[in-house]
């Protein structure tokens, strides 16, 4: 069928600079560039371009530009370009429009409408270069009260202490499964988490056996609806276990890893036959109530000798606060909330862009509800879904998070340019693909260093901002909304966030 779609990108080659080296031809998995030997000329098929910018970065002569295509449909406030294009795609394929990475719709990003406080005159600020600052974070259930026996020389804690994991800084890597991402990308996350002293999350694709010895102390292993790779050894090769109920990018629906991405090692790790589609059902088929969830939480605790915290991850949806309360009462030690801007390897566009609520509102209402019910200390809250910088992280902690998960930010550090084509298996950056030719583009030694650098930079910035507020420990700002003020927000938004307007 002849396509009616307009090209998304235009590719411009400066012929006076181009040295016909064919690097762009070799780098592009979408066959946008082609060299004609007879004519000694490069040809461009821009309708195939996904805007990943790989050729632009790799061109040794800096001869390429990839820009949004200037061709436009007649301006129409209702029929925007993406509405046109998606409808035409469906008319041509008869299928669901798929996408990858996070929601790019212009819903309000509340982090950009809240500002942080700073000390002036009455409470001195702290210089983090000269004074100790503490970002160490403990994730897990805390005792309601701390009984300390002061008899003898060394004070002794007498309260029962629940298992917690320790993070050097309050940032963890989100669930990204082996199979959805390449082995090298997955290994880079594990290496970076280990080097920096934080955690990576296996997602639902299992943990390769050869990585268990070295990376168990920095792994959060997921138990999702497909139960891929879940057995006793997997559960015990982790610092924490996470039950995945939902994902911010696609609340209410399951997952589908196409057979082409289920290569031999992926299949072995997931415990499924090679080349078969890995289908994750929408619900966990043994969970239809909070009581069922409680049974799974305690089954996992039992299987790991009550030595590991158990987290439950949910998507941010309308009644998220009530659901979180039920999860804590069911025995979870951690509630992870994934907002509408959370990333994904593959999701129906309609779901990604229209289902769920912004993380900021969900986080504030969960934290408030758990406090009101007197059960906030029984769990930690992990916030996920669209963190872009250290200021977002600090604002999330002030809104009630104990720590945050980053997924897209970690991918961008590795090379991702958010082309949203992860589901095609042709990631030009070697991240979301199992194609051996593309996978080789990532060197875990280098990529993990990029991730460590990112965590290091954010930690420095967190300390700077905390110091500016006169605070020397991240613990002290947790849930402390007095350090936030809203800008250009409606009354109802300020109320949900529990934040005063700037100037108040
Ligand atoms: S990579 Fe750059 S210099 Fe090489 S052929 Fe492509 S456009 Fe020309
Ligand atoms: S991971 Fe790769 S395919 Fe996915 S958005 Fe990033 S660059 Fe594109």
Short mmCIF file of C-alpha atoms in Angstrom, two decimals, residues 10 40 72 117 141 158 183 187 202 214 233 261 272 276 286 319 336 356 361 376 385 388 392 394 430 477 481 496:
data_model
loop_
_atom_site.label_atom_id
_atom_site.label_comp_id
_atom_site.label_asym_id
_atom_site.label_seq_id
_atom_site.Cartn_x
_atom_site.Cartn_y
_atom_site.Cartn_z
CA UNK A 10 14.51 15.62 7.08
CA UNK A 40 30.39 8.05 -5.79
CA UNK A 72 3.04 20.41 7.39
CA UNK A 117 13.79 27.26 49.78
CA UNK A 141 9.94 -0.61 57.08
CA UNK A 158 15.93 -3.14 71.59
CA UNK A 183 22.89 -7.47 28.02
CA UNK A 187 25.28 -4.98 32.82
CA UNK A 202 16.04 -6.43 37.05
CA UNK A 214 28.86 -10.11 41.84
CA UNK A 233 17.87 -18.74 43.73
CA UNK A 261 14.19 -10.23 20.98
CA UNK A 272 11.14 -19.69 28.31
CA UNK A 276 8.85 -17.30 21.62
CA UNK A 286 -3.11 -14.99 41.65
CA UNK A 319 -7.29 6.21 43.72
CA UNK A 336 6.88 2.22 44.46
CA UNK A 356 -2.70 7.44 34.73
CA UNK A 361 0.08 14.53 42.61
CA UNK A 376 3.90 6.12 57.00
CA UNK A 385 8.36 8.43 36.26
CA UNK A 388 15.26 14.67 34.64
CA UNK A 392 13.34 17.07 40.49
CA UNK A 394 14.97 16.93 45.82
CA UNK A 430 22.74 -0.59 21.29
CA UNK A 477 13.85 17.25 54.08
CA UNK A 481 6.77 20.63 52.20
CA UNK A 496 -3.33 18.12 46.52
#
